[in-house]
């Protein structure tokens, strides 16, 4: 299952003001969505007498953490103030010094934390440094929202893999294209804009060879955001057309994952176009996710066809499904569907999604749900 907040009937942690400040931290953190990998999204706010005197967010790996920016802005006024931060301050030397020590040095009197860091290098150590210094510490304020903010980071820390999200658009009768393969457009522009926003929050987007051949996608945010994900093409044979949008890397980088012996002429062509060609043995969803983990990815969006989607689900490479549904009927016995053969023959073998949510997007609908951990 996806990492999720603890559910209980207990009263919310903190005061209304505490929760408002933590929501401000989350809003700040989201400004760097898709840009911080392998680091988490973090926002911080310094408050004195219920007035914000400093705030900041972590813009990316190797740059100062959110607490540092907030404390810099607060300056000497931080002494005796309260620091709100969406994730436990770090307590180890990485590319930057420990934030917990910076908080102590600034003279902060109280720290309100959204969630404990799942990183074993932190995992409560930052909180201990603060309490040992006599600082009052409150944890778990808006924890559910803080965990949702960093679902990819949490999954990476717990499982040493990026979080896999399967996204597809389909008609009401479960088709992702007509019998001729035509698929533009199933959903409306408002829905497609939400997909572009989703891409901007992910570190990589994955498609297979059939999607490249049939759809000729761009896999970018189409100018709606300043971040495009790494575009990944998975192909066993590399029998792909040369006139595809993905081979233009001026908008976003493209990586092709294939076998070492696959189509040497196409490999040479791609390398001339500055497309990165990486050899995997075997070429599998597990290999793709291992490769992307090694590259530091937190969240990976799978926008592939049914065959690759089925393999990714069966291998445990997908944790979340996002199905954009258009209230249209296309029919067609041979029309492709979002997920290929999983080898299931009985209805009680069907994989039931958990934590299901349904929302309306203009003329369309979005159904989201978590897959159970199929590899347990």
Tab-separated table of C-alpha atoms in Angstrom:
chain	number	residue	atom	x	y	z
A	1	UNK	CA	0.000	0.000	0.000
A	2	UNK	CA	0.940	3.628	-0.379
A	3	UNK	CA	2.330	5.414	2.653
A	4	UNK	CA	-0.616	7.016	4.377
A	5	UNK	CA	-1.306	8.948	7.533
A	6	UNK	CA	-2.437	7.222	10.666
A	7	UNK	CA	-6.211	7.282	10.807
A	8	UNK	CA	-8.014	7.717	14.098
A	9	UNK	CA	-10.970	9.465	15.637
A	10	UNK	CA	-8.695	11.605	17.816
A	11	UNK	CA	-8.969	15.363	17.714
A	12	UNK	CA	-6.668	17.130	15.232
A	13	UNK	CA	-3.199	17.902	16.560
A	14	UNK	CA	-2.466	21.551	17.356
A	15	UNK	CA	-4.559	24.684	17.340
A	16	UNK	CA	-6.423	26.185	14.405
A	17	UNK	CA	-3.530	28.631	14.039
A	18	UNK	CA	-0.999	25.768	14.051
A	19	UNK	CA	-2.888	24.000	11.294
A	20	UNK	CA	-3.166	27.191	9.239
A	21	UNK	CA	0.585	27.752	9.502
A	22	UNK	CA	1.302	24.144	8.494
A	23	UNK	CA	-0.939	24.537	5.464
A	24	UNK	CA	1.134	27.608	4.609
A	25	UNK	CA	4.250	25.415	4.842
A	26	UNK	CA	2.667	22.950	2.410
A	27	UNK	CA	1.736	25.725	-0.016
A	28	UNK	CA	5.308	27.000	0.051
A	29	UNK	CA	6.734	23.503	-0.456
A	30	UNK	CA	4.590	22.906	-3.546
A	31	UNK	CA	6.384	25.734	-5.353
A	32	UNK	CA	9.231	23.273	-5.964
A	33	UNK	CA	7.044	20.329	-7.024
A	34	UNK	CA	8.926	18.024	-9.379
A	35	UNK	CA	12.266	19.782	-8.822
A	36	UNK	CA	13.678	18.474	-5.531
A	37	UNK	CA	14.434	14.786	-6.221
A	38	UNK	CA	15.863	12.882	-4.502
A	39	UNK	CA	15.016	15.296	-1.694
A	40	UNK	CA	11.513	15.853	-0.286
A	41	UNK	CA	9.289	18.887	-0.662
A	42	UNK	CA	9.526	21.021	2.481
A	43	UNK	CA	8.142	24.380	3.538
A	44	UNK	CA	8.874	26.363	6.706
A	45	UNK	CA	7.435	29.406	8.471
A	46	UNK	CA	8.794	31.385	11.455
A	47	UNK	CA	6.143	33.038	13.630
A	48	UNK	CA	6.514	35.615	16.395
A	49	UNK	CA	3.388	36.758	18.278
A	50	UNK	CA	1.223	35.063	15.612
A	51	UNK	CA	2.860	37.088	12.839
A	52	UNK	CA	4.906	35.485	10.086
A	53	UNK	CA	8.419	36.928	10.180
A	54	UNK	CA	10.145	34.477	7.863
A	55	UNK	CA	9.277	31.721	5.425
A	56	UNK	CA	10.908	29.547	2.803
A	57	UNK	CA	10.913	26.260	0.898
A	58	UNK	CA	13.522	23.809	-0.337
A	59	UNK	CA	14.100	24.574	-4.047
A	60	UNK	CA	16.186	21.518	-4.947
A	61	UNK	CA	18.955	19.083	-4.052
A	62	UNK	CA	22.196	20.768	-3.037
A	63	UNK	CA	20.437	24.031	-2.142
A	64	UNK	CA	19.577	25.222	1.386
A	65	UNK	CA	16.658	23.605	3.163
A	66	UNK	CA	13.374	25.348	3.903
A	67	UNK	CA	14.277	26.130	7.522
A	68	UNK	CA	17.431	27.960	6.446
A	69	UNK	CA	15.529	30.309	4.137
A	70	UNK	CA	12.871	30.977	6.778
A	71	UNK	CA	15.432	31.665	9.511
A	72	UNK	CA	17.446	33.959	7.219
A	73	UNK	CA	14.360	36.020	6.503
A	74	UNK	CA	13.455	36.196	10.190
A	75	UNK	CA	16.969	37.218	11.201
A	76	UNK	CA	17.541	38.034	14.869
A	77	UNK	CA	13.761	38.209	15.413
A	78	UNK	CA	13.744	34.383	15.288
A	79	UNK	CA	14.939	34.264	18.909
A	80	UNK	CA	12.068	33.012	21.046
A	81	UNK	CA	9.860	32.457	17.980
A	82	UNK	CA	8.006	29.354	16.758
A	83	UNK	CA	9.144	27.464	13.666
A	84	UNK	CA	6.612	25.538	11.616
A	85	UNK	CA	8.031	22.981	9.191
A	86	UNK	CA	6.250	20.299	7.154
A	87	UNK	CA	9.012	17.688	7.667
A	88	UNK	CA	11.300	16.990	10.608
A	89	UNK	CA	14.485	19.100	10.391
A	90	UNK	CA	17.445	17.049	9.205
A	91	UNK	CA	20.130	16.040	11.693
A	92	UNK	CA	22.950	14.877	9.399
A	93	UNK	CA	25.583	16.359	7.120
A	94	UNK	CA	24.646	15.810	3.480
A	95	UNK	CA	25.157	18.384	0.748
A	96	UNK	CA	24.077	20.950	3.351
A	97	UNK	CA	24.648	21.278	7.134
A	98	UNK	CA	22.082	19.896	9.646
A	99	UNK	CA	18.999	22.104	9.931
A	100	UNK	CA	18.329	21.018	13.518
A	101	UNK	CA	21.535	22.722	14.657
A	102	UNK	CA	20.664	25.868	12.708
A	103	UNK	CA	17.312	25.978	14.510
A	104	UNK	CA	19.016	25.655	17.907
A	105	UNK	CA	21.549	28.349	17.012
A	106	UNK	CA	18.791	30.748	15.948
A	107	UNK	CA	17.241	30.598	19.426
A	108	UNK	CA	13.887	29.190	18.315
A	109	UNK	CA	11.708	28.413	21.348
A	110	UNK	CA	9.195	26.005	19.780
A	111	UNK	CA	9.107	23.812	16.666
A	112	UNK	CA	5.880	22.468	15.161
A	113	UNK	CA	6.477	19.573	12.756
A	114	UNK	CA	4.088	18.041	10.237
A	115	UNK	CA	5.648	14.580	10.058
A	116	UNK	CA	8.721	12.641	11.155
A	117	UNK	CA	11.270	12.080	8.388
A	118	UNK	CA	11.261	8.432	7.142
A	119	UNK	CA	14.926	8.792	6.127
A	120	UNK	CA	16.906	6.469	8.449
A	121	UNK	CA	19.581	9.182	8.659
A	122	UNK	CA	17.008	11.451	10.324
A	123	UNK	CA	14.046	9.377	11.668
A	124	UNK	CA	13.562	11.265	14.937
A	125	UNK	CA	17.177	12.339	15.349
A	126	UNK	CA	16.369	15.917	14.407
A	127	UNK	CA	13.578	16.060	16.961
A	128	UNK	CA	15.888	14.685	19.649
A	129	UNK	CA	18.478	17.378	18.926
A	130	UNK	CA	15.785	20.017	19.374
A	131	UNK	CA	14.359	18.614	22.610
A	132	UNK	CA	17.850	18.067	24.038
A	133	UNK	CA	18.429	21.785	23.462
A	134	UNK	CA	15.319	22.629	25.493
A	135	UNK	CA	13.122	23.478	22.512
A	136	UNK	CA	9.444	22.578	22.783
A	137	UNK	CA	8.479	20.203	19.947
A	138	UNK	CA	5.008	19.342	18.637
A	139	UNK	CA	4.624	16.709	15.889
A	140	UNK	CA	1.779	15.459	13.712
A	141	UNK	CA	0.121	18.773	12.819
A	142	UNK	CA	-1.655	18.294	9.462
A	143	UNK	CA	0.213	14.978	9.168
A	144	UNK	CA	-2.087	13.540	6.509
A	145	UNK	CA	-1.509	16.500	4.200
A	146	UNK	CA	2.238	16.456	4.864
A	147	UNK	CA	2.454	12.748	4.041
A	148	UNK	CA	0.431	13.237	0.860
A	149	UNK	CA	2.809	16.032	-0.138
A	150	UNK	CA	5.768	13.645	0.035
A	151	UNK	CA	4.216	10.290	-0.910
A	152	UNK	CA	6.980	9.696	-3.459
A	153	UNK	CA	9.769	10.479	-0.993
A	154	UNK	CA	8.236	8.243	1.674
A	155	UNK	CA	7.837	5.332	-0.762
A	156	UNK	CA	11.415	5.734	-1.992
A	157	UNK	CA	12.741	5.663	1.570
A	158	UNK	CA	10.698	2.645	2.609
A	159	UNK	CA	11.055	0.525	-0.550
A	160	UNK	CA	14.147	1.806	-2.399
A	161	UNK	CA	12.030	2.444	-5.492
A	162	UNK	CA	10.227	5.493	-6.872
A	163	UNK	CA	6.466	5.730	-6.448
A	164	UNK	CA	4.770	4.439	-9.611
A	165	UNK	CA	1.584	6.131	-10.861
A	166	UNK	CA	-0.379	4.634	-13.769
A	167	UNK	CA	-2.327	7.308	-15.610
A	168	UNK	CA	-4.670	6.750	-18.520
A	169	UNK	CA	-7.668	8.319	-20.224
A	170	UNK	CA	-10.536	6.078	-21.312
A	171	UNK	CA	-14.108	6.182	-22.530
A	172	UNK	CA	-17.000	5.086	-20.358
A	173	UNK	CA	-16.834	1.627	-21.942
A	174	UNK	CA	-13.158	1.238	-21.057
A	175	UNK	CA	-11.417	2.039	-24.358
A	176	UNK	CA	-8.226	4.062	-24.720
A	177	UNK	CA	-8.506	4.270	-28.528
A	178	UNK	CA	-10.741	3.203	-31.393
A	179	UNK	CA	-10.267	-0.044	-33.316
A	180	UNK	CA	-8.007	1.897	-35.715
A	181	UNK	CA	-5.805	3.127	-32.864
A	182	UNK	CA	-7.084	6.724	-32.982
A	183	UNK	CA	-7.072	8.271	-29.495
A	184	UNK	CA	-6.975	12.079	-29.837
A	185	UNK	CA	-8.818	13.277	-27.896
A	186	UNK	CA	-10.684	11.111	-25.401
A	187	UNK	CA	-10.941	13.785	-22.708
A	188	UNK	CA	-11.502	17.531	-22.831
A	189	UNK	CA	-8.903	20.299	-22.569
A	190	UNK	CA	-9.603	20.975	-18.891
A	191	UNK	CA	-8.725	17.364	-18.122
A	192	UNK	CA	-5.612	17.455	-20.292
A	193	UNK	CA	-4.448	20.543	-18.409
A	194	UNK	CA	-4.690	18.549	-15.179
A	195	UNK	CA	-2.530	15.834	-16.769
A	196	UNK	CA	0.082	18.465	-17.667
A	197	UNK	CA	0.066	19.601	-14.045
A	198	UNK	CA	0.494	15.992	-12.929
A	199	UNK	CA	3.506	15.609	-15.217
A	200	UNK	CA	5.076	18.715	-13.709
A	201	UNK	CA	4.957	17.036	-10.280
A	202	UNK	CA	6.721	13.877	-11.497
A	203	UNK	CA	10.387	13.217	-12.155
A	204	UNK	CA	9.892	10.888	-15.125
A	205	UNK	CA	7.130	9.752	-17.482
A	206	UNK	CA	7.253	6.288	-19.067
A	207	UNK	CA	5.818	5.010	-22.346
A	208	UNK	CA	6.367	1.921	-24.457
A	209	UNK	CA	7.175	1.546	-28.135
A	210	UNK	CA	3.533	1.198	-29.211
A	211	UNK	CA	2.630	4.543	-27.657
A	212	UNK	CA	5.533	6.172	-29.505
A	213	UNK	CA	4.468	4.597	-32.797
A	214	UNK	CA	0.707	5.205	-32.524
A	215	UNK	CA	0.374	8.451	-30.550
A	216	UNK	CA	3.638	10.326	-31.252
A	217	UNK	CA	3.378	12.045	-27.839
A	218	UNK	CA	5.297	15.031	-26.521
A	219	UNK	CA	5.043	14.022	-22.838
A	220	UNK	CA	5.685	17.602	-21.715
A	221	UNK	CA	3.668	20.090	-19.707
A	222	UNK	CA	2.984	22.025	-22.932
A	223	UNK	CA	4.204	25.267	-21.407
A	224	UNK	CA	1.844	25.167	-18.431
A	225	UNK	CA	4.761	24.728	-15.982
A	226	UNK	CA	8.498	25.422	-15.974
A	227	UNK	CA	9.341	21.795	-15.196
A	228	UNK	CA	9.130	18.898	-17.663
A	229	UNK	CA	9.711	15.326	-16.499
A	230	UNK	CA	12.429	13.066	-17.870
A	231	UNK	CA	10.831	11.242	-20.827
A	232	UNK	CA	11.434	7.478	-20.801
A	233	UNK	CA	10.803	5.170	-23.763
A	234	UNK	CA	10.873	1.426	-23.057
A	235	UNK	CA	11.458	-0.685	-26.171
A	236	UNK	CA	12.740	-4.241	-26.555
A	237	UNK	CA	13.368	-4.070	-30.308
A	238	UNK	CA	13.782	-0.334	-30.970
A	239	UNK	CA	11.736	-0.611	-34.170
A	240	UNK	CA	10.569	2.976	-33.835
A	241	UNK	CA	9.921	5.752	-36.381
A	242	UNK	CA	12.539	8.455	-36.728
A	243	UNK	CA	10.074	11.337	-37.020
A	244	UNK	CA	8.799	11.343	-33.412
A	245	UNK	CA	8.419	14.363	-31.140
A	246	UNK	CA	10.312	12.593	-28.358
A	247	UNK	CA	13.563	12.698	-30.359
A	248	UNK	CA	13.556	16.517	-30.089
A	249	UNK	CA	15.282	17.060	-26.744
A	250	UNK	CA	15.209	20.855	-26.820
A	251	UNK	CA	11.990	20.829	-24.757
A	252	UNK	CA	12.855	17.978	-22.386
A	253	UNK	CA	15.430	15.172	-22.190
A	254	UNK	CA	14.539	11.717	-23.511
A	255	UNK	CA	16.023	8.389	-22.413
A	256	UNK	CA	15.459	5.178	-24.366
A	257	UNK	CA	15.771	1.949	-22.365
A	258	UNK	CA	16.462	-1.035	-24.601
A	259	UNK	CA	18.610	-4.120	-25.129
A	260	UNK	CA	22.259	-3.718	-26.070
A	261	UNK	CA	21.758	-5.632	-29.335
A	262	UNK	CA	18.545	-3.885	-30.405
A	263	UNK	CA	18.572	-2.081	-33.794
A	264	UNK	CA	22.120	-0.591	-33.847
A	265	UNK	CA	21.183	1.843	-36.637
A	266	UNK	CA	18.355	3.313	-34.557
A	267	UNK	CA	20.617	3.539	-31.527
A	268	UNK	CA	23.141	5.526	-33.563
A	269	UNK	CA	20.382	7.809	-34.890
A	270	UNK	CA	19.061	8.504	-31.385
A	271	UNK	CA	22.507	9.246	-30.023
A	272	UNK	CA	23.087	11.692	-32.878
A	273	UNK	CA	19.871	13.438	-31.799
A	274	UNK	CA	21.259	13.595	-28.230
A	275	UNK	CA	18.720	11.089	-26.972
A	276	UNK	CA	20.272	9.049	-24.177
A	277	UNK	CA	20.276	5.303	-24.913
A	278	UNK	CA	20.603	3.010	-21.897
A	279	UNK	CA	20.917	-0.772	-22.072
A	280	UNK	CA	18.937	-2.930	-19.664
A	281	UNK	CA	19.098	-6.706	-19.293
A	282	UNK	CA	16.319	-7.619	-19.141
A	283	UNK	CA	14.141	-4.736	-20.299
A	284	UNK	CA	11.447	-4.964	-17.616
A	285	UNK	CA	9.347	-2.674	-15.409
A	286	UNK	CA	11.496	-3.669	-12.424
A	287	UNK	CA	14.620	-2.701	-14.363
A	288	UNK	CA	13.044	0.605	-15.373
A	289	UNK	CA	12.208	1.483	-11.759
A	290	UNK	CA	15.646	0.436	-10.530
A	291	UNK	CA	17.228	2.665	-13.171
A	292	UNK	CA	15.012	5.598	-12.206
A	293	UNK	CA	15.704	5.021	-8.507
A	294	UNK	CA	19.414	5.180	-9.258
A	295	UNK	CA	18.782	8.495	-11.035
A	296	UNK	CA	17.169	9.835	-7.862
A	297	UNK	CA	13.514	9.853	-8.963
A	298	UNK	CA	10.728	10.116	-6.406
A	299	UNK	CA	7.599	9.838	-8.566
A	300	UNK	CA	7.312	8.102	-11.940
A	301	UNK	CA	4.261	8.530	-14.161
A	302	UNK	CA	3.423	5.581	-16.418
A	303	UNK	CA	1.454	6.758	-19.472
A	304	UNK	CA	1.942	3.549	-21.412
A	305	UNK	CA	-0.411	1.226	-23.271
A	306	UNK	CA	-2.136	-1.842	-21.898
A	307	UNK	CA	0.624	-4.408	-22.419
A	308	UNK	CA	3.305	-2.487	-20.548
A	309	UNK	CA	0.763	-1.322	-17.948
A	310	UNK	CA	-0.147	-4.924	-17.135
A	311	UNK	CA	3.511	-5.883	-16.781
A	312	UNK	CA	4.147	-2.880	-14.536
A	313	UNK	CA	1.179	-3.724	-12.297
A	314	UNK	CA	2.124	-7.404	-12.056
A	315	UNK	CA	5.706	-6.528	-11.121
A	316	UNK	CA	4.673	-4.205	-8.301
A	317	UNK	CA	5.999	-1.142	-10.135
A	318	UNK	CA	2.655	0.691	-9.854
A	319	UNK	CA	1.266	1.905	-6.525
A	320	UNK	CA	-1.409	4.348	-7.640
A	321	UNK	CA	-3.902	4.463	-10.508
A	322	UNK	CA	-5.352	7.670	-11.966
A	323	UNK	CA	-8.087	6.957	-14.501
A	324	UNK	CA	-9.461	9.949	-16.398
A	325	UNK	CA	-12.894	8.904	-17.680
A	326	UNK	CA	-14.801	10.603	-20.488
A	327	UNK	CA	-18.585	9.992	-20.609
A	328	UNK	CA	-18.332	8.675	-24.162
A	329	UNK	CA	-18.953	5.262	-25.711
A	330	UNK	CA	-16.793	4.132	-28.634
A	331	UNK	CA	-17.411	0.381	-28.714
A	332	UNK	CA	-15.293	-1.968	-30.795
A	333	UNK	CA	-14.490	-5.538	-29.800
A	334	UNK	CA	-10.810	-5.112	-30.632
A	335	UNK	CA	-10.416	-1.555	-29.326
A	336	UNK	CA	-7.493	-1.339	-26.849
A	337	UNK	CA	-8.111	-1.123	-23.113
A	338	UNK	CA	-5.928	0.490	-20.400
A	339	UNK	CA	-4.563	-2.739	-18.907
A	340	UNK	CA	-3.634	-5.875	-20.833
A	341	UNK	CA	-3.653	-9.487	-19.725
A	342	UNK	CA	-2.921	-10.058	-16.035
A	343	UNK	CA	-3.711	-13.776	-16.190
A	344	UNK	CA	-6.803	-13.393	-13.995
A	345	UNK	CA	-9.751	-15.625	-14.904
A	346	UNK	CA	-12.139	-15.244	-11.963
A	347	UNK	CA	-13.867	-12.083	-10.789
A	348	UNK	CA	-12.798	-12.687	-7.196
A	349	UNK	CA	-9.187	-12.509	-8.415
A	350	UNK	CA	-9.691	-8.913	-9.538
A	351	UNK	CA	-7.325	-6.388	-7.973
A	352	UNK	CA	-9.398	-4.063	-5.804
A	353	UNK	CA	-8.192	-0.488	-5.472
A	354	UNK	CA	-8.016	1.056	-2.018
A	355	UNK	CA	-8.612	4.634	-0.825
A	356	UNK	CA	-10.707	5.282	-3.926
A	357	UNK	CA	-11.741	8.851	-4.734
A	358	UNK	CA	-13.875	10.219	-7.570
A	359	UNK	CA	-13.923	13.813	-8.718
A	360	UNK	CA	-15.529	15.733	-11.536
A	361	UNK	CA	-13.333	17.679	-13.971
A	362	UNK	CA	-15.591	19.678	-16.263
A	363	UNK	CA	-17.174	17.133	-18.629
A	364	UNK	CA	-14.918	14.303	-17.414
A	365	UNK	CA	-14.187	12.381	-14.216
A	366	UNK	CA	-11.032	11.323	-12.386
A	367	UNK	CA	-10.982	8.116	-10.371
A	368	UNK	CA	-7.910	7.568	-8.205
A	369	UNK	CA	-7.000	4.650	-6.006
A	370	UNK	CA	-4.064	2.798	-4.474
A	371	UNK	CA	-3.056	-0.685	-5.531
A	372	UNK	CA	-2.440	-3.223	-2.778
A	373	UNK	CA	1.171	-4.334	-2.520
A	374	UNK	CA	1.115	-7.256	-4.967
A	375	UNK	CA	4.660	-8.291	-4.074
A	376	UNK	CA	4.005	-8.967	-0.379
